[in-house]
PDB file of C-alpha atoms and ligand atoms in Angstrom:
ATOM      1  CA  MET A 771      -5.402   8.089 -34.073  1.00  0.00           C
ATOM      2  CA  LYS A 772      -4.283   5.007 -32.163  1.00  0.00           C
ATOM      3  CA  ILE A 773      -1.381   4.865 -29.281  1.00  0.00           C
ATOM      4  CA  LEU A 774       0.056   2.030 -28.033  1.00  0.00           C
ATOM      5  CA  VAL A 775       1.106   2.416 -24.512  1.00  0.00           C
ATOM      6  CA  ILE A 776       3.678  -0.151 -23.419  1.00  0.00           C
ATOM      7  CA  GLU A 777       4.046  -0.107 -19.682  1.00  0.00           C
ATOM      8  CA  ASP A 778       3.667  -2.860 -17.235  1.00  0.00           C
ATOM      9  CA  GLU A 779       2.957  -0.807 -14.142  1.00  0.00           C
ATOM     10  CA  ASP A 780      -0.721  -0.676 -14.001  1.00  0.00           C
ATOM     11  CA  ALA A 781      -1.150   2.752 -12.278  1.00  0.00           C
ATOM     12  CA  ILE A 782       1.334   4.420 -14.674  1.00  0.00           C
ATOM     13  CA  ALA A 783      -0.123   2.784 -17.689  1.00  0.00           C
ATOM     14  CA  SER A 784      -3.657   3.901 -16.702  1.00  0.00           C
ATOM     15  CA  ARG A 785      -2.398   7.508 -16.020  1.00  0.00           C
ATOM     16  CA  LEU A 786      -1.149   7.402 -19.720  1.00  0.00           C
ATOM     17  CA  GLU A 787      -4.137   5.961 -20.973  1.00  0.00           C
ATOM     18  CA  ARG A 788      -6.639   8.417 -19.417  1.00  0.00           C
ATOM     19  CA  GLY A 789      -4.115  11.501 -20.201  1.00  0.00           C
ATOM     20  CA  LEU A 790      -3.823  10.319 -23.917  1.00  0.00           C
ATOM     21  CA  GLN A 791      -7.386   9.735 -24.243  1.00  0.00           C
ATOM     22  CA  GLY A 792      -8.169  12.843 -22.956  1.00  0.00           C
ATOM     23  CA  ALA A 793      -6.010  14.395 -25.923  1.00  0.00           C
ATOM     24  CA  GLY A 794      -8.138  12.753 -28.518  1.00  0.00           C
ATOM     25  CA  TYR A 795      -6.202   9.532 -29.017  1.00  0.00           C
ATOM     26  CA  VAL A 796      -7.408   6.134 -29.046  1.00  0.00           C
ATOM     27  CA  VAL A 797      -5.494   4.034 -26.684  1.00  0.00           C
ATOM     28  CA  GLU A 798      -4.414   0.610 -26.588  1.00  0.00           C
ATOM     29  CA  ARG A 799      -2.225  -0.718 -23.998  1.00  0.00           C
ATOM     30  CA  ALA A 800       0.630  -3.971 -23.682  1.00  0.00           C
ATOM     31  CA  ALA A 801       1.953  -4.813 -20.591  1.00  0.00           C
ATOM     32  CA  ASP A 802       4.664  -7.345 -21.554  1.00  0.00           C
ATOM     33  CA  GLY A 803       7.505  -6.744 -24.313  1.00  0.00           C
ATOM     34  CA  GLU A 804       6.951 -10.015 -26.511  1.00  0.00           C
ATOM     35  CA  ASP A 805       2.840  -9.230 -26.637  1.00  0.00           C
ATOM     36  CA  ALA A 806       3.743  -5.323 -27.504  1.00  0.00           C
ATOM     37  CA  LEU A 807       6.349  -6.110 -29.994  1.00  0.00           C
ATOM     38  CA  PHE A 808       3.691  -8.359 -31.687  1.00  0.00           C
ATOM     39  CA  ARG A 809       1.077  -5.629 -31.696  1.00  0.00           C
ATOM     40  CA  ALA A 810       3.384  -2.865 -32.766  1.00  0.00           C
ATOM     41  CA  THR A 811       4.722  -4.558 -35.723  1.00  0.00           C
ATOM     42  CA  GLU A 812       0.962  -5.946 -36.543  1.00  0.00           C
ATOM     43  CA  GLU A 813      -1.035  -3.031 -36.522  1.00  0.00           C
ATOM     44  CA  ASP A 814      -0.629   0.554 -37.498  1.00  0.00           C
ATOM     45  CA  PHE A 815      -0.358   3.192 -34.249  1.00  0.00           C
ATOM     46  CA  ALA A 816       0.270   6.710 -34.858  1.00  0.00           C
ATOM     47  CA  ALA A 817       2.717   6.593 -32.020  1.00  0.00           C
ATOM     48  CA  ILE A 818       4.256   4.266 -29.270  1.00  0.00           C
ATOM     49  CA  VAL A 819       4.668   5.151 -25.609  1.00  0.00           C
ATOM     50  CA  LEU A 820       7.418   2.901 -24.164  1.00  0.00           C
ATOM     51  CA  ASP A 821       8.522   1.839 -20.861  1.00  0.00           C
ATOM     52  CA  LEU A 822      12.144   0.282 -21.029  1.00  0.00           C
ATOM     53  CA  GLY A 823      11.891  -2.121 -17.765  1.00  0.00           C
ATOM     54  CA  LEU A 824       9.382  -4.645 -19.277  1.00  0.00           C
ATOM     55  CA  PRO A 825       9.066  -8.529 -18.344  1.00  0.00           C
ATOM     56  CA  VAL A 826       9.463 -10.968 -21.110  1.00  0.00           C
ATOM     57  CA  LEU A 827      11.172  -8.524 -23.598  1.00  0.00           C
ATOM     58  CA  ASP A 828      12.798  -5.502 -22.514  1.00  0.00           C
ATOM     59  CA  GLY A 829      11.831  -2.195 -24.120  1.00  0.00           C
ATOM     60  CA  LEU A 830      15.282  -1.583 -25.686  1.00  0.00           C
ATOM     61  CA  SER A 831      15.423  -5.224 -27.263  1.00  0.00           C
ATOM     62  CA  LEU A 832      11.941  -4.388 -28.458  1.00  0.00           C
ATOM     63  CA  LEU A 833      12.621  -1.304 -30.132  1.00  0.00           C
ATOM     64  CA  ARG A 834      15.659  -2.922 -31.808  1.00  0.00           C
ATOM     65  CA  ARG A 835      13.394  -5.508 -33.226  1.00  0.00           C
ATOM     66  CA  LEU A 836      10.773  -3.301 -34.070  1.00  0.00           C
ATOM     67  CA  ARG A 837      13.288  -1.060 -36.094  1.00  0.00           C
ATOM     68  CA  ALA A 838      14.639  -4.316 -37.752  1.00  0.00           C
ATOM     69  CA  ALA A 839      11.372  -5.466 -38.658  1.00  0.00           C
ATOM     70  CA  GLY A 840      11.118  -1.835 -40.929  1.00  0.00           C
ATOM     71  CA  ARG A 841       8.462  -0.282 -38.329  1.00  0.00           C
ATOM     72  CA  ALA A 842       8.931   3.314 -38.278  1.00  0.00           C
ATOM     73  CA  THR A 843       6.199   4.080 -35.747  1.00  0.00           C
ATOM     74  CA  PRO A 844       7.484   7.058 -33.538  1.00  0.00           C
ATOM     75  CA  VAL A 845       8.260   5.890 -30.391  1.00  0.00           C
ATOM     76  CA  LEU A 846       8.611   7.979 -27.206  1.00  0.00           C
ATOM     77  CA  VAL A 847      10.621   6.340 -24.556  1.00  0.00           C
ATOM     78  CA  VAL A 848       9.531   7.218 -20.860  1.00  0.00           C
ATOM     79  CA  SER A 849      11.569   5.556 -18.303  1.00  0.00           C
ATOM     80  CA  ALA A 850      12.866   6.012 -14.959  1.00  0.00           C
ATOM     81  CA  ARG A 851      16.286   5.251 -16.363  1.00  0.00           C
ATOM     82  CA  GLY A 852      17.623   8.614 -16.648  1.00  0.00           C
ATOM     83  CA  SER A 853      21.205   9.107 -16.925  1.00  0.00           C
ATOM     84  CA  TRP A 854      22.537  10.452 -20.250  1.00  0.00           C
ATOM     85  CA  SER A 855      24.037   7.143 -21.208  1.00  0.00           C
ATOM     86  CA  GLU A 856      21.044   5.653 -21.215  1.00  0.00           C
ATOM     87  CA  ARG A 857      19.009   8.065 -23.203  1.00  0.00           C
ATOM     88  CA  VAL A 858      21.886   7.736 -25.612  1.00  0.00           C
ATOM     89  CA  GLU A 859      21.270   4.105 -25.850  1.00  0.00           C
ATOM     90  CA  GLY A 860      17.529   4.396 -26.223  1.00  0.00           C
ATOM     91  CA  ILE A 861      17.950   7.066 -29.223  1.00  0.00           C
ATOM     92  CA  ASP A 862      20.457   4.443 -30.705  1.00  0.00           C
ATOM     93  CA  ALA A 863      17.968   1.717 -30.397  1.00  0.00           C
ATOM     94  CA  GLY A 864      15.717   3.650 -32.701  1.00  0.00           C
ATOM     95  CA  ALA A 865      13.751   5.899 -29.784  1.00  0.00           C
ATOM     96  CA  ASP A 866      12.520   9.352 -31.546  1.00  0.00           C
ATOM     97  CA  ASP A 867      12.168  11.113 -27.988  1.00  0.00           C
ATOM     98  CA  TYR A 868      12.829  10.213 -24.320  1.00  0.00           C
ATOM     99  CA  LEU A 869      11.073  11.392 -21.211  1.00  0.00           C
ATOM    100  CA  GLY A 870      12.391  10.755 -17.847  1.00  0.00           C
ATOM    101  CA  LYS A 871       9.942   9.419 -14.959  1.00  0.00           C
ATOM    102  CA  PRO A 872       8.323  10.874 -13.177  1.00  0.00           C
ATOM    103  CA  PHE A 873       6.661  12.991 -15.935  1.00  0.00           C
ATOM    104  CA  ARG A 874       3.819  15.491 -16.519  1.00  0.00           C
ATOM    105  CA  MET A 875       1.078  14.273 -18.565  1.00  0.00           C
ATOM    106  CA  GLU A 876       0.769  17.617 -20.589  1.00  0.00           C
ATOM    107  CA  GLU A 877       4.526  16.952 -21.497  1.00  0.00           C
ATOM    108  CA  VAL A 878       4.063  13.414 -22.765  1.00  0.00           C
ATOM    109  CA  VAL A 879       0.825  14.477 -24.889  1.00  0.00           C
ATOM    110  CA  ALA A 880       2.952  17.376 -26.211  1.00  0.00           C
ATOM    111  CA  ARG A 881       5.820  15.146 -27.209  1.00  0.00           C
ATOM    112  CA  VAL A 882       3.346  12.382 -28.733  1.00  0.00           C
ATOM    113  CA  ARG A 883       1.635  15.235 -30.594  1.00  0.00           C
ATOM    114  CA  ALA A 884       5.255  16.696 -32.070  1.00  0.00           C
ATOM    115  CA  LEU A 885       6.303  13.047 -33.099  1.00  0.00           C
ATOM    116  CA  VAL A 886       3.008  11.929 -34.976  1.00  0.00           C
ATOM    117  CA  ARG A 887       3.137  15.576 -36.419  1.00  0.00           C
ATOM    118  CA  ARG A 888       6.659  15.111 -37.678  1.00  0.00           C
ATOM    119  CA  ALA A 889       6.180  11.582 -38.987  1.00  0.00           C
ATOM    120  CA  HIS A 890       3.295  12.924 -41.223  1.00  0.00           C
ATOM    121  CA  GLY A 891       4.124  14.125 -44.828  1.00  0.00           C
ATOM    122  CA  HIS A 892       1.474  14.534 -47.550  1.00  0.00           C
ATOM    123  CA  PHE A 893       1.771  10.936 -48.577  1.00  0.00           C
ATOM    124  CA  HIS A 894       0.581  10.264 -45.250  1.00  0.00           C
ATOM    125  CA  PRO A 895      -2.918   9.477 -44.523  1.00  0.00           C
ATOM    126  CA  VAL A 896      -2.816  11.809 -41.743  1.00  0.00           C
ATOM    127  CA  LEU A 897      -2.487  15.726 -42.524  1.00  0.00           C
ATOM    128  CA  SER A 898      -1.472  17.905 -39.796  1.00  0.00           C
ATOM    129  CA  VAL A 899      -1.157  21.647 -39.844  1.00  0.00           C
ATOM    130  CA  HIS A 900      -1.840  24.406 -37.049  1.00  0.00           C
ATOM    131  CA  GLY A 901      -2.919  22.043 -34.419  1.00  0.00           C
ATOM    132  CA  ILE A 902      -5.364  20.208 -36.627  1.00  0.00           C
ATOM    133  CA  ASP A 903      -4.955  16.720 -37.728  1.00  0.00           C
ATOM    134  CA  LEU A 904      -7.131  15.429 -40.424  1.00  0.00           C
ATOM    135  CA  ASP A 905      -7.153  11.432 -40.746  1.00  0.00           C
ATOM    136  CA  THR A 906      -7.904  10.643 -44.308  1.00  0.00           C
ATOM    137  CA  ARG A 907      -8.665   7.043 -43.298  1.00  0.00           C
ATOM    138  CA  THR A 908     -11.269   7.608 -40.516  1.00  0.00           C
ATOM    139  CA  ARG A 909     -12.315  11.089 -42.060  1.00  0.00           C
ATOM    140  CA  THR A 910     -11.920  12.547 -38.412  1.00  0.00           C
ATOM    141  CA  VAL A 911     -10.765  16.171 -37.568  1.00  0.00           C
ATOM    142  CA  THR A 912      -9.061  16.809 -34.414  1.00  0.00           C
ATOM    143  CA  VAL A 913      -7.876  20.320 -33.242  1.00  0.00           C
ATOM    144  CA  ASP A 914      -5.475  20.289 -30.440  1.00  0.00           C
ATOM    145  CA  GLY A 915      -6.179  16.624 -29.822  1.00  0.00           C
ATOM    146  CA  GLY A 916      -9.873  17.424 -29.304  1.00  0.00           C
ATOM    147  CA  ALA A 917     -11.928  15.778 -31.847  1.00  0.00           C
ATOM    148  CA  VAL A 918     -14.235  18.331 -34.054  1.00  0.00           C
ATOM    149  CA  ALA A 919     -17.435  17.049 -35.987  1.00  0.00           C
ATOM    150  CA  LEU A 920     -17.561  18.246 -39.506  1.00  0.00           C
ATOM    151  CA  THR A 921     -20.357  17.966 -42.208  1.00  0.00           C
ATOM    152  CA  ALA A 922     -19.332  16.104 -45.335  1.00  0.00           C
ATOM    153  CA  SER A 923     -18.550  19.299 -47.180  1.00  0.00           C
ATOM    154  CA  GLU A 924     -16.762  21.316 -44.432  1.00  0.00           C
ATOM    155  CA  TYR A 925     -14.757  17.917 -44.275  1.00  0.00           C
ATOM    156  CA  ARG A 926     -14.030  18.043 -48.099  1.00  0.00           C
ATOM    157  CA  LEU A 927     -13.194  21.739 -47.897  1.00  0.00           C
ATOM    158  CA  LEU A 928     -10.916  21.421 -45.146  1.00  0.00           C
ATOM    159  CA  HIS A 929      -8.861  18.258 -46.943  1.00  0.00           C
ATOM    160  CA  LEU A 930      -8.677  20.120 -50.140  1.00  0.00           C
ATOM    161  CA  LEU A 931      -7.033  23.033 -48.198  1.00  0.00           C
ATOM    162  CA  MET A 932      -4.501  20.856 -46.045  1.00  0.00           C
ATOM    163  CA  GLN A 933      -3.591  18.765 -49.185  1.00  0.00           C
ATOM    164  CA  ASN A 934      -2.548  21.995 -50.472  1.00  0.00           C
ATOM    165  CA  ALA A 935      -1.428  23.895 -47.805  1.00  0.00           C
ATOM    166  CA  GLY A 936       1.202  26.655 -48.442  1.00  0.00           C
ATOM    167  CA  ARG A 937      -0.730  27.049 -52.021  1.00  0.00           C
ATOM    168  CA  VAL A 938      -3.296  29.696 -52.485  1.00  0.00           C
ATOM    169  CA  MET A 939      -6.631  28.231 -54.099  1.00  0.00           C
ATOM    170  CA  SER A 940      -9.074  30.060 -55.862  1.00  0.00           C
ATOM    171  CA  ARG A 941     -12.813  30.321 -55.269  1.00  0.00           C
ATOM    172  CA  GLN A 942     -13.014  28.673 -58.750  1.00  0.00           C
ATOM    173  CA  GLU A 943     -10.653  25.789 -58.149  1.00  0.00           C
ATOM    174  CA  LEU A 944     -12.503  24.927 -54.972  1.00  0.00           C
ATOM    175  CA  ALA A 945     -15.621  24.969 -55.833  1.00  0.00           C
ATOM    176  CA  ASP A 946     -14.725  22.631 -58.883  1.00  0.00           C
ATOM    177  CA  GLN A 947     -13.583  20.149 -56.633  1.00  0.00           C
ATOM    178  CA  LEU A 948     -16.214  20.558 -53.921  1.00  0.00           C
ATOM    179  CA  TYR A 949     -19.323  20.476 -55.722  1.00  0.00           C
ATOM    180  CA  ALA A 950     -20.615  18.322 -58.629  1.00  0.00           C
ATOM    181  CA  GLU A 951     -20.960  20.044 -61.799  1.00  0.00           C
ATOM    182  CA  HIS A 952     -24.696  20.014 -61.949  1.00  0.00           C
ATOM    183  CA  GLU A 953     -25.246  21.025 -58.478  1.00  0.00           C
ATOM    184  CA  GLU A 954     -26.923  24.236 -57.928  1.00  0.00           C
ATOM    185  CA  ARG A 955     -25.322  26.579 -55.641  1.00  0.00           C
ATOM    186  CA  GLU A 956     -25.776  29.906 -54.161  1.00  0.00           C
ATOM    187  CA  SER A 957     -22.934  32.258 -55.204  1.00  0.00           C
ATOM    188  CA  ASN A 958     -21.784  32.821 -51.725  1.00  0.00           C
ATOM    189  CA  THR A 959     -22.028  29.051 -50.736  1.00  0.00           C
ATOM    190  CA  LEU A 960     -18.372  28.909 -50.389  1.00  0.00           C
ATOM    191  CA  GLU A 961     -17.927  31.545 -48.150  1.00  0.00           C
ATOM    192  CA  VAL A 962     -20.571  30.416 -45.708  1.00  0.00           C
ATOM    193  CA  LEU A 963     -18.732  27.226 -45.669  1.00  0.00           C
ATOM    194  CA  ILE A 964     -15.657  28.705 -44.993  1.00  0.00           C
ATOM    195  CA  GLY A 965     -17.202  30.939 -42.209  1.00  0.00           C
ATOM    196  CA  ARG A 966     -18.579  27.709 -40.834  1.00  0.00           C
ATOM    197  CA  LEU A 967     -15.437  25.793 -40.853  1.00  0.00           C
ATOM    198  CA  ARG A 968     -13.481  28.418 -39.506  1.00  0.00           C
ATOM    199  CA  ARG A 969     -15.721  28.505 -36.185  1.00  0.00           C
ATOM    200  CA  LYS A 970     -14.737  24.778 -35.798  1.00  0.00           C
ATOM    201  CA  VAL A 971     -11.160  24.769 -36.616  1.00  0.00           C
ATOM    202  CA  GLY A 972      -9.899  27.979 -35.582  1.00  0.00           C
ATOM    203  CA  ASP A 973     -10.036  31.619 -37.533  1.00  0.00           C
ATOM    204  CA  GLU A 974      -6.450  31.827 -38.059  1.00  0.00           C
ATOM    205  CA  ALA A 975      -5.760  28.622 -40.152  1.00  0.00           C
ATOM    206  CA  ILE A 976      -7.621  29.616 -43.094  1.00  0.00           C
ATOM    207  CA  ARG A 977      -6.300  32.793 -44.612  1.00  0.00           C
ATOM    208  CA  THR A 978      -8.363  34.717 -47.089  1.00  0.00           C
ATOM    209  CA  ARG A 979      -6.157  36.078 -49.726  1.00  0.00           C
ATOM    210  CA  ARG A 980      -7.986  39.290 -51.430  1.00  0.00           C
ATOM    211  CA  GLY A 981      -8.573  38.575 -55.158  1.00  0.00           C
ATOM    212  CA  GLN A 982      -6.979  35.546 -54.943  1.00  0.00           C
ATOM    213  CA  GLY A 983      -8.632  32.937 -52.856  1.00  0.00           C
ATOM    214  CA  TYR A 984      -7.981  30.795 -49.637  1.00  0.00           C
ATOM    215  CA  VAL A 985      -4.893  29.154 -48.236  1.00  0.00           C
ATOM    216  CA  ILE A 986      -3.819  27.227 -45.137  1.00  0.00           C
ATOM    217  CA  GLU A 987      -0.206  28.083 -44.428  1.00  0.00           C
ATOM    218  CA  THR A 988       2.465  25.729 -43.879  1.00  0.00           C
ATOM    219  CA  GLU A 989       4.252  25.846 -40.513  1.00  0.00           C
ATOM    220  CA  SER A 990       7.478  26.954 -41.598  1.00  0.00           C
ATOM    221  CA  GLY A 991      10.464  25.885 -40.135  1.00  0.00           C
ATOM    222  CA  GLN A 992       8.872  22.769 -38.876  1.00  0.00           C
ATOM    223  CA  ALA A 993       9.567  19.439 -40.349  1.00  0.00           C
TER     224      ALA A 993
HETATM  225 CA1  LIG B2310       8.398  -0.871 -15.907  1.00  0.00          CA
END
């Protein structure tokens, strides 16, 4: 997933870039407001980290124009302007979250992750549950921000379960959707596959419902 860091101070931009890369994101940088607005409008980013004091076009104006252009990309404002009225102004301009400078990188990452997660519904190309992000466009999976290498069949199984999160899927239903009809398979193939997937994405994500099948629970209470 790609994050756009809009920050004119090189040292801060580099720190944000390294921190977000470390969390498994692809990072692009923009240092002036006009260039940033163009890219944020033209390209798809999972989230934007936005400084307010920017050359050419300030962050708040950028944000208002981005929203006016119909772009709903989640925006985390990271700014030294810390008074409550400035925060309100930022949120009114279309920010989804606000963090003061100086910041802890861990907090930036956590807030970006929350924004990205909240922005995802089932209609979105990225499915997210229990810290697992599955990008259906790139067929990549991250767990808590870290990339996980899955085989094609592991990916298909995870995709199925995540797409149907909250619903128990029977072995038959899973097998029908995972394998071609003519494909020969051992009776325990699915169990073996589930076991391998659990080792990669975490034991607790995929639940066994005895006599019924498997389910990835939704995270109740979270949008
Ligand atoms: Ca600045």
